[in-house]
Amino acid sequence: MEPEQNNANRTDTAPSKDSKKKDEKKEEDLSEEDLALKQQLELYVERVQDADPGLQKVALESMRQEIRSATSSMTSVPKPLKFLRPHYGTLKAYYGTLEDNDLKQLLADILSVLALTMSAEGERESLKYRLLGSEGDIGSWGHEYVRNLAGEIAQEYTKRQNEEASIEDLMDLVQQIVAFHMKHNAEPEAVDLLMEVEDLDLLQEHVDEKNYKRTCLYLTASAKYLASPDDMLVLDIAYSIYMKCEEYPSALQVALFLDNIQYVKQIFTSCKDLQRKKQFCYILARHGVLFELDEDMVVDENDRELLQDIINNTKLSEGYLTLARDVEVMEAKSPEDIYKAHLLDGRASAGATVDSARQNLAATFVNAFVNAGFGQDKLMTGSSSDASSGSSSGNWLFKNKEHGKTSAAASLGMILLWDVDSGLAQLDKHFHSTDNHVIAGALLGVGVVNCGIKNDCDPALALLADYVDKEDPAIRIGAIMGLGIAYANTQNEQIRLKLTLIFGDPKASLDVIAFTAISLGLVFVGSCNEDVAQAIIFALMDRSESDLGEPLARLLCLGLGLLYLGKQESVEATAEVSKTFNEKIRKHCDMTLLSCAYAGTGNVLKVQSLLGHCAQHLDKSETHQGPAVLGIAMVAMAEELGVEMAIRSLEHLLQYGEQNIRRAVPLALGLLCISNPKVNVMDTLSRLSHDSDTEVAMAAIISLGLIGAGTNNARIAAMLRNLSSYYYKDASALFCVRIAQGLAHMGKGLLTLNPYHSDRFLLSPMALAGLVTTLHACLDMKAVILGKYHYVLYFLVLAMQPRMLLTVDENLKPLSVPVRVGQAVDIVGQAGRPKTITGFQTHSTPVLLSAGDRAELATEKYIPLSPILEGFVILKENPEYREEH
């Protein structure tokens, strides 16, 4: 007995001899109580190795108490751990000699905690002793300990997965850690651990009313950075947590993100509150989903009709005009009000020599964009106070040449946007025109006025269907494009049958075929519909070599790409087929498909592969780099960080790229910052708008309009005015400047083109499709926008939405309440309840929201039925609200 104990003592004192000198020095620095603590602990270490089990137990218990009381705060290494460091090896060696009993487990617990500061990198000793120790509560050792364990578990898990060893014991520990984290407001850490051990389902049992919001916020935010298919799994979990906690509006947003209509139905059937269902309908309408309610979802027939009306967007025009009256911008504006020529020096006014049909065409577009949705303007509808009100619209129409009349007639549809009844009434007279171009414009106008509005009696289909098969290509294109815009994202079978027949028509010219492909792409956007894909592929294969060289032939590829918008892997089969196409179009098609399929996913690998294609220096005849550059913007626009990185990459392309690439870069920048005039991008575009290559300059000018779309941004307006005097002799560039001026003042500053909504979480597929189509058309300015197909600019209507917050009461009547509007702040994973907006101003609704703005109610009197205040939000009275006297 005796020698063994001496032995033990000796091992204990051995290391201290060498470090005597150091220790003396240290001991002088220590305060008295620290010194006492140090000696106390050293005594415990000796006692632990005592022969008497009773003494051992007391010593272990005391040591445990000391450590526990010290680890509660973790700002620096706690004293007991510091003083026990020299003895870690001793205790470890002694642990090896013990038989299995309670004492051994108690010692393992203590070693596990000591390993926090002592263990060598990658040894995972803390975890090793934890698994050997007692089944106690781990939380009592402090947060830092639990966090460290979680890290070691993740490493151990990966190792065991590779060796295919059992992970039972690890999972028990994970259960404990997750429960601890969830109790102590460390939801992100719990989620991280479960992602590492691939078992997110565990979350659901630990989520409750208090922590589900933060948990789901972290899940949805991290999904953007995960590789497929993990991102979908994470969002599935978020959806089920929201459903469990009855946070239906958020569940609906996740369901829409996953594009899962079953989930949407589930939400409608699970939720019993009619008011909340109305709010869901507003969210669906904003996203542009075709959705039919049935008895299970809404029992009462009248209610169902009302809700279906909201989904069909029939209330949009009314809400928009309410906003316009409130902001007091109802008065019609003329193009001259936008150009503000009087602010320029003398030479701009001398620009009257420029071809005036082109000037009038520009004025047509400016007028259409600026007065979009207001129902009145100075050129087309004329003011009713004029005695000759009937003829005024006719007069302007005939100030345009041939195909110019098409855009002029269609601009009526834009001015009466979303107001189907009066729109069709005013367009009706143009159907009886003797001029085919006017009829074509009226057909397109019908499509524009119905954009995003669904209607049971399908007026657009009834009016346009017969014109699709007419002789005249202009009329056919008007009708085809009208159908594409009116029925975007509806997957309407009648239209599929009607339009796919055109591909087989030997008389159909290339432009008719190209617009047919685009319209089919819009109607079936993101649906991966095989029949449509098949039809477009055959149409592509049928084209002659000379056709494929035409700029319009490339729109066939885009039509195909739109079918797979944002659908990632689903595109692969079609991409294989595209490799068999004629080499003139093969690569172009490949890039277009890739960029569409990964649009809005933020997939870094795809951005890299697209950048790789842009790095090659090729000759002029290769066109596939244009879509590749746009593709970078389409993929990277998913989140803020990606946008910043893409802007920097595009800067490099400008410096090193060939002309083909430089022409597409301004358009890509325009898409990345759509309706969001960032100063650095504005400066880049301003520089490029004076570029020696006219195509680059024109693309930059149009993009200035796109980044300022609907913002009335004063700096952009001034830039464009200066450009209009700089280019006063160049008709083409001046036309682009005018278009950009129209865009910048779109809807008198009440509209946005941003396809993202709901706090930048959801991407509206039809809006993105409209933008991408317009940008692809701009890749060859001279042939399309400046040629006779300028009406492709009307595809932008698919992305036009009021940038408003309109609060309504339970009867859907506008209700004015104070709200705070400010820059949104990212609060994911932050402790406590941080402020969600910064630098706010208080306004009363309806209010305008700029890019990156967020609103919150400034009153307790009402409770919003949607967590995100955007678009239409229903408020219900707060029953607990008491007026303060």
Coordinates of N, CA and C in Angstrom, one line a residue, residues 273-363:
D273 N -58.3 30.7 -40.6 CA -58.7 32.1 -40.5 C -58.8 32.7 -41.9
L274 N -60.0 33.2 -42.2 CA -60.2 33.7 -43.6 C -59.4 34.9 -43.9
Q275 N -59.2 35.8 -42.9 CA -58.4 37.0 -43.1 C -57.0 36.7 -43.5
R276 N -56.4 35.7 -42.8 CA -55.1 35.3 -43.1 C -55.0 34.7 -44.5
K277 N -56.0 34.0 -44.9 CA -56.0 33.4 -46.3 C -56.0 34.5 -47.3
K278 N -56.7 35.6 -47.0 CA -56.7 36.8 -47.9 C -55.3 37.3 -48.1
Q279 N -54.6 37.3 -47.0 CA -53.2 37.8 -47.1 C -52.3 36.8 -47.9
F280 N -52.6 35.5 -47.8 CA -51.8 34.5 -48.6 C -52.1 34.8 -50.1
C281 N -53.3 35.2 -50.4 CA -53.7 35.4 -51.8 C -52.9 36.6 -52.3
Y282 N -52.7 37.6 -51.5 CA -51.9 38.8 -51.9 C -50.5 38.4 -52.2
I283 N -50.0 37.5 -51.3 CA -48.6 37.1 -51.5 C -48.5 36.3 -52.9
L284 N -49.5 35.4 -53.1 CA -49.4 34.6 -54.3 C -49.6 35.5 -55.6
A285 N -50.4 36.5 -55.5 CA -50.6 37.4 -56.6 C -49.3 38.2 -56.9
R286 N -48.6 38.6 -55.8 CA -47.4 39.3 -56.1 C -46.3 38.5 -56.7
H287 N -46.4 37.2 -56.4 CA -45.4 36.3 -56.9 C -45.7 35.9 -58.4
G288 N -47.0 36.1 -58.7 CA -47.4 35.8 -60.1 C -47.6 34.3 -60.3
V289 N -48.3 33.6 -59.3 CA -48.5 32.2 -59.5 C -50.0 32.0 -59.9
L290 N -50.2 31.0 -60.8 CA -51.5 30.6 -61.2 C -52.0 29.6 -60.1
F291 N -53.1 29.9 -59.4 CA -53.5 29.0 -58.4 C -55.0 29.0 -58.3
E292 N -55.6 27.8 -58.3 CA -57.0 27.7 -58.3 C -57.4 27.2 -56.9
L293 N -58.3 27.9 -56.2 CA -58.8 27.5 -54.9 C -60.0 26.5 -55.1
D294 N -60.1 25.6 -54.2 CA -61.2 24.7 -54.2 C -62.0 24.6 -52.9
E295 N -63.0 23.7 -52.8 CA -63.8 23.7 -51.6 C -63.0 23.5 -50.3
D296 N -62.0 22.6 -50.4 CA -61.2 22.2 -49.2 C -60.5 23.5 -48.7
M297 N -60.1 24.3 -49.6 CA -59.2 25.5 -49.2 C -60.1 26.6 -48.6
V298 N -61.2 26.9 -49.3 CA -62.1 27.9 -48.8 C -63.5 27.4 -49.0
V299 N -64.2 27.3 -47.9 CA -65.5 26.6 -47.9 C -66.6 27.4 -48.6
D300 N -66.7 28.7 -48.1 CA -67.8 29.5 -48.6 C -67.6 30.0 -50.1
E301 N -68.6 29.8 -50.9 CA -68.4 30.1 -52.3 C -68.1 31.6 -52.6
N302 N -68.8 32.5 -51.9 CA -68.6 34.0 -52.1 C -67.2 34.3 -51.7
D303 N -66.8 33.8 -50.5 CA -65.4 34.1 -50.0 C -64.4 33.6 -51.1
R304 N -64.7 32.4 -51.6 CA -63.7 31.8 -52.5 C -63.6 32.7 -53.7
E305 N -64.7 33.2 -54.2 CA -64.6 34.1 -55.4 C -63.8 35.3 -55.1
L306 N -64.0 35.9 -53.9 CA -63.3 37.1 -53.5 C -61.8 36.8 -53.4
L307 N -61.4 35.7 -52.8 CA -60.0 35.3 -52.7 C -59.4 35.0 -54.0
Q308 N -60.2 34.3 -54.9 CA -59.6 34.0 -56.2 C -59.4 35.3 -57.0
D309 N -60.2 36.3 -56.8 CA -60.0 37.6 -57.4 C -58.7 38.3 -57.0
I310 N -58.4 38.1 -55.7 CA -57.1 38.7 -55.2 C -55.9 38.0 -55.9
I311 N -56.0 36.6 -55.9 CA -54.9 35.9 -56.6 C -54.8 36.3 -58.0
N312 N -55.9 36.5 -58.7 CA -55.9 36.9 -60.1 C -55.4 38.3 -60.3
N313 N -55.1 39.0 -59.2 CA -54.5 40.3 -59.3 C -55.5 41.4 -59.8
T314 N -56.8 41.1 -59.7 CA -57.8 42.1 -60.2 C -57.7 43.4 -59.4
K315 N -57.2 43.3 -58.2 CA -57.2 44.5 -57.3 C -56.0 45.4 -57.5
L316 N -55.1 44.9 -58.4 CA -53.8 45.6 -58.5 C -53.9 47.1 -59.0
S317 N -54.7 47.3 -60.0 CA -54.8 48.6 -60.6 C -55.4 49.6 -59.6
E318 N -56.4 49.1 -58.9 CA -57.1 50.0 -57.9 C -56.1 50.4 -56.8
G319 N -55.3 49.4 -56.3 CA -54.3 49.8 -55.2 C -53.3 50.7 -55.7
Y320 N -52.8 50.5 -57.0 CA -51.8 51.4 -57.6 C -52.3 52.8 -57.7
L321 N -53.6 52.9 -58.1 CA -54.1 54.3 -58.3 C -54.3 55.0 -57.0
T322 N -54.7 54.2 -55.9 CA -54.8 54.7 -54.6 C -53.5 55.3 -54.2
L323 N -52.4 54.6 -54.4 CA -51.0 55.1 -54.1 C -50.8 56.4 -54.9
A324 N -51.1 56.4 -56.2 CA -50.8 57.5 -57.0 C -51.5 58.8 -56.5
R325 N -52.8 58.6 -56.1 CA -53.6 59.7 -55.6 C -52.9 60.2 -54.3
D326 N -52.5 59.3 -53.5 CA -51.9 59.7 -52.2 C -50.6 60.4 -52.4
V327 N -49.8 60.0 -53.3 CA -48.6 60.7 -53.6 C -48.8 61.9 -54.5
E328 N -50.0 62.1 -55.0 CA -50.4 63.2 -55.8 C -49.6 63.3 -57.1
V329 N -49.6 62.2 -57.9 CA -48.9 62.2 -59.2 C -49.8 61.8 -60.3
M330 N -51.1 62.0 -60.0 CA -52.1 61.6 -61.0 C -52.0 62.3 -62.4
E331 N -51.5 63.5 -62.3 CA -51.5 64.3 -63.6 C -50.6 63.7 -64.6
A332 N -51.2 63.6 -65.9 CA -50.4 63.0 -67.0 C -49.1 63.8 -67.3
K333 N -48.1 63.1 -67.6 CA -46.8 63.8 -68.0 C -46.5 63.6 -69.5
S334 N -46.0 64.6 -70.1 CA -45.6 64.4 -71.5 C -44.1 64.2 -71.6
P335 N -43.7 63.6 -72.8 CA -42.2 63.3 -72.9 C -41.4 64.6 -72.7
E336 N -41.9 65.8 -73.1 CA -41.1 67.0 -72.8 C -40.9 67.2 -71.3
D337 N -41.8 66.9 -70.5 CA -41.7 67.1 -69.1 C -40.5 66.2 -68.6
I338 N -40.2 65.1 -69.3 CA -39.2 64.2 -68.9 C -37.8 64.7 -69.4
Y339 N -37.8 65.1 -70.7 CA -36.6 65.4 -71.3 C -36.0 66.7 -70.7
K340 N -36.8 67.6 -70.2 CA -36.4 68.9 -69.6 C -35.3 69.5 -70.5
A341 N -35.6 69.7 -71.8 CA -34.6 70.3 -72.7 C -34.1 71.7 -72.3
H342 N -35.0 72.4 -71.6 CA -34.7 73.8 -71.3 C -33.5 73.9 -70.3
L343 N -33.2 72.8 -69.6 CA -32.0 72.8 -68.7 C -30.7 72.6 -69.4
L344 N -30.7 72.4 -70.7 CA -29.5 72.1 -71.4 C -29.0 73.4 -72.1
D345 N -27.8 73.3 -72.6 CA -27.3 74.4 -73.4 C -28.0 74.5 -74.8
G346 N -27.6 75.4 -75.6 CA -28.3 75.7 -76.8 C -28.3 74.6 -77.8
R347 N -27.3 73.8 -77.9 CA -27.2 72.9 -79.1 C -28.2 71.8 -79.1
A348 N -28.7 71.4 -77.9 CA -29.7 70.2 -77.9 C -30.9 70.6 -78.7
S349 N -31.3 71.9 -78.6 CA -32.6 72.2 -79.2 C -32.4 72.3 -80.7
A350 N -31.2 72.4 -81.2 CA -30.9 72.3 -82.6 C -31.0 70.9 -83.2
G351 N -31.3 69.9 -82.3 CA -31.3 68.5 -82.7 C -32.5 68.2 -83.5
A352 N -33.3 69.2 -83.9 CA -34.6 68.9 -84.6 C -34.3 68.3 -86.0
T353 N -33.0 68.4 -86.4 CA -32.7 67.9 -87.7 C -32.8 66.3 -87.7
V354 N -32.7 65.7 -86.6 CA -32.6 64.2 -86.5 C -33.9 63.6 -87.0
D355 N -33.8 62.5 -87.7 CA -34.9 61.8 -88.3 C -36.1 61.7 -87.3
S356 N -37.2 62.4 -87.7 CA -38.2 62.7 -86.6 C -39.1 61.5 -86.3
A357 N -39.2 60.5 -87.3 CA -40.0 59.3 -87.0 C -39.3 58.6 -85.8
R358 N -38.0 58.5 -85.8 CA -37.2 57.9 -84.7 C -37.5 58.6 -83.4
Q359 N -37.5 60.0 -83.5 CA -37.8 60.8 -82.3 C -39.2 60.5 -81.7
N360 N -40.2 60.5 -82.7 CA -41.5 60.2 -82.2 C -41.7 58.8 -81.6
L361 N -41.0 57.9 -82.2 CA -41.0 56.5 -81.6 C -40.5 56.5 -80.2
A362 N -39.4 57.3 -80.0 CA -38.8 57.4 -78.7 C -39.8 58.0 -77.7
A363 N -40.5 59.1 -78.2 CA -41.5 59.7 -77.4 C -42.6 58.8 -77.0

